């Protein structure tokens, strides 16, 4: 608790009844349809100082004004409230700092100045960010690049409402890069793609190390969320004498001398076990 | 039994006189059921991908949403969506607030792999793919007299069904327990290439996979510290462990008329995770995580070949006995010596220790002939790094940040055993005025070899000595990010952002030599009145890459340049209470992607056509509150999709002499879709 406590106004005389005499409507009273308003749960705001559990002591705000005096704003979660962003987060965390919110401090979202209400709507039972179909639109407000990528030819089913950002990311902060839900990138991807986990007899080392060596997560102009097209993608690492070395050009299109090393699945027409093979004869990933 | 949440943030008030008389009743019931009918004008696998709207014609719409919560905090929720489609979702939840909850979840996801495909094989989607009895083998697809008469259409489709159960409990707000179990079944048909030396065929392979996952967590909380112990288990079973297919080409050796392709082996992964937080005060806040895991795979090996003419081939083991031990962890310390300065120090470690035995195997090349023996190369790596960053808030609403990080990566069986990466960056965030917020960030990353890069001796034939594999090669990366947020009114936001990154693989002569990624976007969000909201955005992303190769295994004699540019545009308007009880809205999205591949060789290389994808989607919707419990929903949309992909377009099953292709085409569709629904609010 910070220096905001040093010169606090008094609490209102009658708590929520004081507030509700002036404030009404769904955007205010929606709180009563949420868990926050269950007074029988001792941890909720309405088991404590009611509205002022979150907005802070409101005696000044609700008090009588002298002629010409401007009404002081509520301390927190209000336009021109005197409490800063860090303190607003501390108000929420005073009850909620457990589970996934343990690593908030020092996280990217914390450093960028976000608060809980940057994403969450509290005075409604239908918080969009808690809904699989609506969550992405909240995240896309800031993550504009990812929003554009979600409309590309190959993408995870975000646009169709079958996946939410939080299936891969933990927006309250983790200790890894990109706030992933699992310890590493590959552990996160393999949650849903466990068939690629191996270990295989013949491993494709970049696949075992980092899915992002070949794939992008949010959207690509190429199938299977690939960074680039084969054969050039494969030729970034494979240069052996013979077909891996050869430039595939427009001569190898259907109207020329069509090539199996270019068309269809390109390299994967033969080397189709790109994530690894467990076949004793699968060293070149073709069995 | 004290509930620490009850302490709250503010001082405690004397609430004895606070009656909350004006508060609405705290027991709530909210229930609505939606039923309706929709219609799709045209069939398209791509349009139906993930939505289930792949077939033209009518479909029925069913949704349910029920929530109840009484004054004691006991609640129940039921949600169901898309009940009439293969993309249905169901969620049930019951619990007592602050004490326990139990839930069930079901989700079905249809995925259409390709727009259309053709195959001469019988048994598509099974583990044995045979050719018609009258099939005549030939050395080229054009010579296969029975190919065209035998071709049948099929739709490669994968369907995921996930069932989830979860339960959680809390005690005294100190102890927290939860368990979450999920079972995903994935079934269908996918496309996969299979080959005999220099001939290949795209097969319709059956998929029958099950993944079961479990997470169990136990945590304890005090005011200044928190500790959680968790178990994560994941087991993957493949009920289709291989596929046998008839070789449609003339066999290159006796017995080479059938091949067998392995499918992904079953595996299991178990992990114990300990994580926690310790915050002695604002000056120092720390958190950390440590995970120990073990990955195993011991499925029986397939025989080296099914060719009876090759004879018995002995292998050193009947199964892999594969084992990978993982250890990863992170520690973070946030130090805030004053209100202006905060410093974050982090350490991380990630180890993949592959304990799989290294043995000498005797492969059979393409089910045709025994090849020289080969040792497997169980891959391990160890990544360790540290990060330091500082944020300094100046008095004028400006924050200046700087960071430095260093990482070392050690790998086994690779051309360089160790690389080191150093990254440093700076950032300024400032509010130039109350209405204008500017952020600028720039940084450089350097990756260097610690151990020399040298081609692997035991890789036969070897790689070009001038190659630097791109994920290992020495690299300089420069990055810039800038954004401006302008708030001319408290109901209007304008944002402009720019991202630029350039990778220079300065030591690479064969392989990826340079890559650039730039994107910029413009966003507008307006809410001039309580009932009207508008948004618009436009984004352009362009990705370029340059690489070099050598046809004759010497110095570079060709270069390839890939460029992908994607323009995205969207606009939306929503007007509530346009007329009494009527809300209307519009959403429009547009995306145009263009891929260019240019090759430069000694001869004048013939150009490739552009790769194109073009999506536009317009959707209009309206809600009308007919009466207190009854509302009407209407929506109508048009979606156009055009794509051109020279890799598959115009590639019929017999276009390429040594590739029996699937004949799939890149998707094109124009679909109109609409639905009308009634929602009855019964609570």
Coordinates of C-alpha atoms in Angstrom, one line a residue, chain B residues 89-425:
Chain B
X89 CA -19.3 -26.0 -28.3
X90 CA -20.8 -26.8 -25.0
X91 CA -19.7 -25.6 -21.6
X92 CA -21.2 -26.4 -18.1
X93 CA -20.0 -24.9 -14.8
X94 CA -21.2 -25.4 -11.3
X95 CA -19.7 -24.1 -8.1
X96 CA -19.8 -22.1 -4.9
X97 CA -18.0 -18.9 -5.1
X98 CA -14.8 -18.8 -3.2
X99 CA -15.0 -22.5 -2.4
X100 CA -15.2 -24.9 -5.3
X101 CA -16.2 -25.3 -9.0
X102 CA -16.6 -28.1 -11.4
X103 CA -16.9 -27.9 -15.1
X104 CA -17.4 -29.8 -18.4
X105 CA -16.4 -28.6 -21.8
X106 CA -16.9 -30.0 -25.3
X107 CA -15.6 -28.6 -28.5
X108 CA -15.7 -29.8 -32.1
X109 CA -13.5 -28.3 -34.8
X110 CA -13.9 -29.3 -38.4
X111 CA -10.8 -28.7 -40.6
X112 CA -10.9 -29.1 -44.3
X113 CA -7.4 -29.7 -45.5
X114 CA -7.9 -29.1 -49.2
X115 CA -10.6 -27.8 -51.5
X116 CA -10.8 -30.9 -53.7
X117 CA -8.6 -33.8 -54.3
X118 CA -8.5 -36.9 -56.5
X119 CA -6.9 -40.2 -56.0
X120 CA -6.9 -43.6 -57.8
X121 CA -6.4 -45.4 -54.5
X122 CA -9.0 -47.6 -52.9
X123 CA -9.4 -47.4 -49.1
X124 CA -8.8 -43.6 -48.8
X125 CA -8.5 -42.7 -45.2
X126 CA -7.5 -46.2 -44.1
X127 CA -4.1 -47.8 -43.3
X128 CA -4.0 -49.9 -46.5
X129 CA -4.2 -48.1 -49.9
X130 CA -4.6 -50.3 -52.9
X131 CA -4.9 -49.7 -56.6
X132 CA -7.7 -51.0 -58.7
X133 CA -7.2 -54.5 -59.9
X134 CA -6.8 -53.4 -63.5
X135 CA -4.1 -50.8 -62.7
X136 CA -1.3 -50.8 -65.2
X137 CA 2.0 -49.6 -63.8
X138 CA 4.2 -47.3 -65.8
X139 CA 7.4 -45.3 -65.2
X140 CA 5.6 -42.0 -65.7
X141 CA 2.1 -40.8 -64.8
X142 CA 1.4 -40.1 -68.4
X143 CA 1.9 -43.8 -69.1
X144 CA -0.5 -45.0 -66.5
X145 CA -3.4 -46.0 -68.7
X146 CA -5.8 -46.5 -65.9
X147 CA -5.0 -43.4 -64.0
X148 CA -7.8 -41.1 -65.3
X149 CA -10.5 -43.7 -65.3
X150 CA -9.6 -44.6 -61.7
X151 CA -9.6 -41.1 -60.2
X152 CA -12.2 -40.5 -57.5
X153 CA -12.9 -37.3 -55.7
X154 CA -12.4 -37.1 -52.0
X155 CA -12.4 -34.3 -49.4
X156 CA -9.4 -34.5 -47.0
X157 CA -11.0 -33.5 -43.7
X158 CA -9.8 -33.6 -40.1
X159 CA -12.1 -33.3 -37.1
X160 CA -11.1 -32.6 -33.6
X161 CA -13.4 -33.4 -30.7
X162 CA -12.2 -32.3 -27.2
X163 CA -13.9 -33.3 -24.0
X164 CA -12.8 -31.5 -20.8
X165 CA -13.4 -32.0 -17.1
X166 CA -12.1 -29.6 -14.5
X167 CA -12.6 -29.1 -10.8
X168 CA -11.1 -26.6 -8.4
X169 CA -11.4 -25.9 -4.7
X170 CA -10.2 -23.2 -2.3
X171 CA -9.8 -23.3 1.4
X172 CA -9.4 -20.3 3.6
X173 CA -8.3 -18.4 0.5
X174 CA -4.8 -19.8 1.3
X175 CA -5.0 -23.2 -0.3
X176 CA -6.0 -23.7 -3.9
X177 CA -6.5 -27.0 -5.6
X178 CA -7.4 -27.7 -9.2
X179 CA -7.4 -30.5 -11.7
X180 CA -8.1 -30.3 -15.4
X181 CA -8.4 -33.3 -17.8
X182 CA -8.8 -33.1 -21.5
X183 CA -9.2 -35.7 -24.2
X184 CA -8.9 -34.8 -27.8
X185 CA -9.8 -37.2 -30.6
X186 CA -8.7 -36.4 -34.0
X187 CA -10.0 -38.4 -37.0
X188 CA -10.1 -38.0 -40.7
X189 CA -8.0 -38.0 -43.8
X190 CA -5.0 -35.9 -44.7
X191 CA -2.6 -35.7 -47.7
X192 CA 0.9 -37.0 -47.4
X193 CA 3.6 -37.6 -49.9
X194 CA 5.3 -41.0 -50.2
X195 CA 8.1 -42.0 -52.5
X196 CA 10.2 -44.7 -54.2
X197 CA 13.5 -43.1 -54.9
X198 CA 12.6 -40.5 -57.6
X199 CA 8.9 -41.2 -57.9
X200 CA 6.3 -39.9 -55.5
X201 CA 2.6 -40.0 -54.9
X202 CA 0.3 -38.0 -52.7
X203 CA -1.7 -40.4 -50.5
X204 CA -5.1 -40.0 -48.8
X205 CA -3.9 -41.2 -45.3
X206 CA -6.2 -42.0 -42.5
X207 CA -5.8 -40.1 -39.2
X208 CA -7.0 -41.6 -35.9
X209 CA -5.2 -39.9 -32.9
X210 CA -6.0 -39.4 -29.3
X211 CA -4.3 -37.0 -26.9
X212 CA -5.1 -37.0 -23.2
X213 CA -3.8 -34.2 -21.0
X214 CA -4.0 -33.6 -17.3
X215 CA -3.0 -30.7 -15.1
X216 CA -3.2 -30.8 -11.4
X217 CA -2.2 -27.9 -9.2
X218 CA -1.8 -27.2 -5.5
X219 CA -1.0 -23.8 -4.3
X220 CA -0.6 -21.9 -1.1
X221 CA -0.7 -18.1 -0.7
X222 CA 0.5 -15.8 2.0
X223 CA 0.5 -12.0 1.8
X224 CA 4.1 -11.8 0.7
X225 CA 4.7 -15.1 -1.0
X226 CA 3.0 -17.8 -3.0
X227 CA 4.0 -21.3 -3.9
X228 CA 2.5 -23.7 -6.4
X229 CA 3.3 -27.3 -7.3
X230 CA 1.8 -28.7 -10.4
X231 CA 1.8 -31.8 -12.5
X232 CA 1.3 -31.8 -16.2
X233 CA 0.9 -35.0 -18.1
X234 CA 0.2 -35.6 -21.8
X235 CA -0.2 -38.9 -23.6
X236 CA -0.5 -39.2 -27.3
X237 CA -1.8 -42.5 -28.9
X238 CA -1.9 -43.1 -32.6
X239 CA -4.3 -45.8 -33.7
X240 CA -3.0 -45.6 -37.2
X241 CA 0.7 -46.2 -36.8
X242 CA 1.5 -46.7 -40.5
X243 CA 0.1 -46.9 -44.0
X244 CA 0.9 -49.4 -46.7
X245 CA 0.4 -48.3 -50.3
X246 CA 0.7 -49.8 -53.7
X247 CA 3.4 -48.3 -55.8
X248 CA 1.6 -46.9 -58.9
X249 CA 4.9 -46.6 -60.8
X250 CA 6.8 -49.5 -62.3
X251 CA 8.9 -51.0 -59.5
X252 CA 12.6 -50.2 -59.8
X253 CA 13.5 -53.6 -58.2
X254 CA 11.8 -56.8 -57.4
X255 CA 9.2 -56.5 -54.7
X256 CA 9.1 -52.7 -55.0
X257 CA 5.4 -52.7 -55.7
X258 CA 4.4 -51.8 -52.2
X259 CA 5.7 -49.4 -49.6
X260 CA 5.1 -48.7 -46.0
X261 CA 5.2 -45.2 -44.4
X262 CA 5.4 -44.7 -40.7
X263 CA 3.0 -42.4 -38.9
X264 CA 3.7 -40.5 -35.7
X265 CA 4.5 -42.8 -32.8
X266 CA 2.7 -42.7 -29.5
X267 CA 4.5 -40.8 -26.8
X268 CA 4.0 -39.5 -23.3
X269 CA 5.3 -36.4 -21.5
X270 CA 5.2 -35.9 -17.7
X271 CA 6.3 -32.7 -16.0
X272 CA 6.5 -31.4 -12.5
X273 CA 6.5 -27.6 -12.1
X274 CA 7.2 -25.6 -9.0
X275 CA 6.6 -21.9 -9.2
X276 CA 6.3 -19.1 -6.7
X277 CA 6.6 -15.5 -5.8
X278 CA 8.3 -13.7 -2.9
X279 CA 7.7 -10.1 -2.4
X280 CA 9.3 -8.7 0.8
X281 CA 8.3 -5.2 -0.2
X282 CA 8.0 -2.8 -3.1
X283 CA 11.8 -2.6 -3.2
X284 CA 12.1 -6.2 -4.2
X285 CA 9.6 -8.5 -5.9
X286 CA 10.8 -11.9 -7.1
X287 CA 9.2 -14.8 -8.9
X288 CA 10.4 -18.0 -10.3
X289 CA 9.5 -21.3 -12.0
X290 CA 11.2 -24.6 -12.3
X291 CA 10.0 -27.5 -14.5
X292 CA 11.4 -31.0 -14.7
X293 CA 10.0 -33.2 -17.4
X294 CA 10.4 -36.6 -19.1
X295 CA 9.3 -37.4 -22.6
X296 CA 9.2 -41.1 -23.6
X297 CA 8.5 -42.9 -26.9
X298 CA 8.9 -46.7 -27.2
X299 CA 6.6 -47.8 -29.9
X300 CA 7.6 -51.0 -31.7
X301 CA 9.6 -50.3 -34.8
X302 CA 8.1 -51.1 -38.2
X303 CA 10.2 -53.6 -40.2
X304 CA 12.9 -51.9 -42.3
X305 CA 11.0 -52.9 -45.4
X306 CA 7.9 -54.9 -46.4
X307 CA 9.7 -56.1 -49.6
X308 CA 10.0 -59.9 -49.3
X309 CA 12.8 -59.9 -51.9
X310 CA 15.1 -57.9 -49.6
X311 CA 15.0 -60.6 -46.9
X312 CA 15.4 -60.1 -43.2
X313 CA 17.1 -57.0 -42.0
X314 CA 18.2 -57.1 -38.4
X315 CA 18.0 -54.0 -36.4
X316 CA 19.8 -53.3 -33.1
X317 CA 16.5 -52.8 -31.2
X318 CA 12.8 -53.6 -31.5
X319 CA 11.9 -50.2 -30.3
X320 CA 13.5 -46.8 -29.7
X321 CA 13.4 -46.7 -25.9
X322 CA 13.4 -43.0 -26.6
X323 CA 13.7 -40.7 -23.6
X324 CA 14.2 -37.0 -23.4
X325 CA 14.7 -35.3 -20.0
X326 CA 13.7 -31.7 -19.9
X327 CA 14.6 -29.0 -17.4
X328 CA 13.6 -25.5 -17.8
X329 CA 13.2 -22.6 -15.4
X330 CA 13.2 -18.9 -15.0
X331 CA 13.8 -16.4 -12.2
X332 CA 12.9 -12.8 -12.2
X333 CA 13.7 -10.0 -9.7
X334 CA 12.0 -6.6 -9.9
X335 CA 13.9 -3.9 -8.0
X336 CA 12.2 -0.6 -7.4
X337 CA 14.5 1.7 -5.4
X338 CA 12.1 4.6 -5.8
X339 CA 9.0 5.5 -7.6
X340 CA 10.9 6.6 -10.7
X341 CA 13.2 3.6 -11.3
X342 CA 12.5 0.0 -11.7
X343 CA 15.1 -2.7 -12.7
X344 CA 14.2 -6.2 -13.8
X345 CA 16.8 -9.0 -13.8
X346 CA 16.0 -12.4 -15.3
X347 CA 17.8 -15.7 -15.6
X348 CA 16.5 -18.6 -17.7
X349 CA 17.6 -22.1 -18.6
X350 CA 16.1 -24.6 -21.0
X351 CA 17.7 -28.1 -21.4
X352 CA 16.6 -30.9 -23.7
X353 CA 18.7 -33.8 -22.7
X354 CA 18.1 -36.6 -25.2
X355 CA 18.9 -39.9 -23.4
X356 CA 17.8 -42.1 -26.3
X357 CA 20.3 -44.8 -27.1
X358 CA 22.5 -44.2 -30.1
X359 CA 22.5 -47.4 -32.2
X360 CA 23.5 -48.5 -35.7
X361 CA 20.6 -49.1 -38.0
X362 CA 20.4 -50.8 -41.3
X363 CA 18.0 -49.0 -43.6
X364 CA 16.4 -50.2 -46.7
X365 CA 16.3 -47.4 -49.2
X366 CA 12.7 -46.9 -50.5
X367 CA 11.8 -50.5 -49.8
X368 CA 14.1 -51.5 -52.6
X369 CA 17.6 -52.3 -51.4
X370 CA 19.7 -52.4 -48.3
X371 CA 21.7 -49.2 -47.7
X372 CA 24.8 -48.6 -45.6
X373 CA 24.3 -48.6 -41.9
X374 CA 23.5 -45.4 -40.1
X375 CA 23.6 -44.2 -36.5
X376 CA 20.7 -42.2 -35.2
X377 CA 21.5 -38.8 -33.8
X378 CA 19.5 -38.2 -30.6
X379 CA 19.4 -34.4 -30.5
X380 CA 20.0 -32.4 -27.4
X381 CA 20.3 -28.7 -26.7
X382 CA 21.0 -26.5 -23.7
X383 CA 19.9 -22.8 -23.7
X384 CA 20.9 -20.4 -20.9
X385 CA 20.5 -16.7 -20.8
X386 CA 20.1 -13.6 -18.7
X387 CA 18.3 -10.3 -19.2
X388 CA 18.5 -7.0 -17.6
X389 CA 16.3 -4.0 -18.2
X390 CA 15.6 -0.7 -16.5
X391 CA 12.7 1.7 -16.8
X392 CA 13.2 5.3 -15.6
X393 CA 10.2 7.5 -15.3
X394 CA 10.9 11.2 -15.6
X395 CA 8.7 13.8 -14.2
X396 CA 7.2 14.9 -17.5
X397 CA 5.3 11.7 -18.2
X398 CA 8.3 10.2 -20.1
X399 CA 9.6 6.7 -19.5
X400 CA 13.1 5.8 -20.8
X401 CA 13.9 2.1 -20.9
X402 CA 17.0 0.1 -21.8
X403 CA 17.7 -3.5 -21.8
X404 CA 20.5 -6.0 -22.4
X405 CA 20.4 -9.8 -22.8
X406 CA 22.8 -12.6 -23.5
X407 CA 22.1 -16.2 -24.4
X408 CA 24.2 -19.2 -25.1
X409 CA 22.9 -22.2 -27.0
X410 CA 24.7 -25.6 -27.1
X411 CA 23.5 -28.3 -29.5
X412 CA 24.6 -31.8 -30.2
X413 CA 25.1 -33.3 -33.7
X414 CA 25.1 -29.8 -35.3
X415 CA 27.6 -27.9 -37.4
X416 CA 28.4 -25.6 -34.5
X417 CA 28.2 -26.8 -30.9
X418 CA 27.7 -23.4 -29.4
X419 CA 26.4 -20.0 -30.4
X420 CA 26.1 -16.9 -28.3
X421 CA 23.5 -14.1 -28.8
X422 CA 23.7 -10.6 -27.4
X423 CA 20.8 -8.2 -27.6
X424 CA 20.5 -4.6 -26.5
X425 CA 17.7 -2.1 -26.9

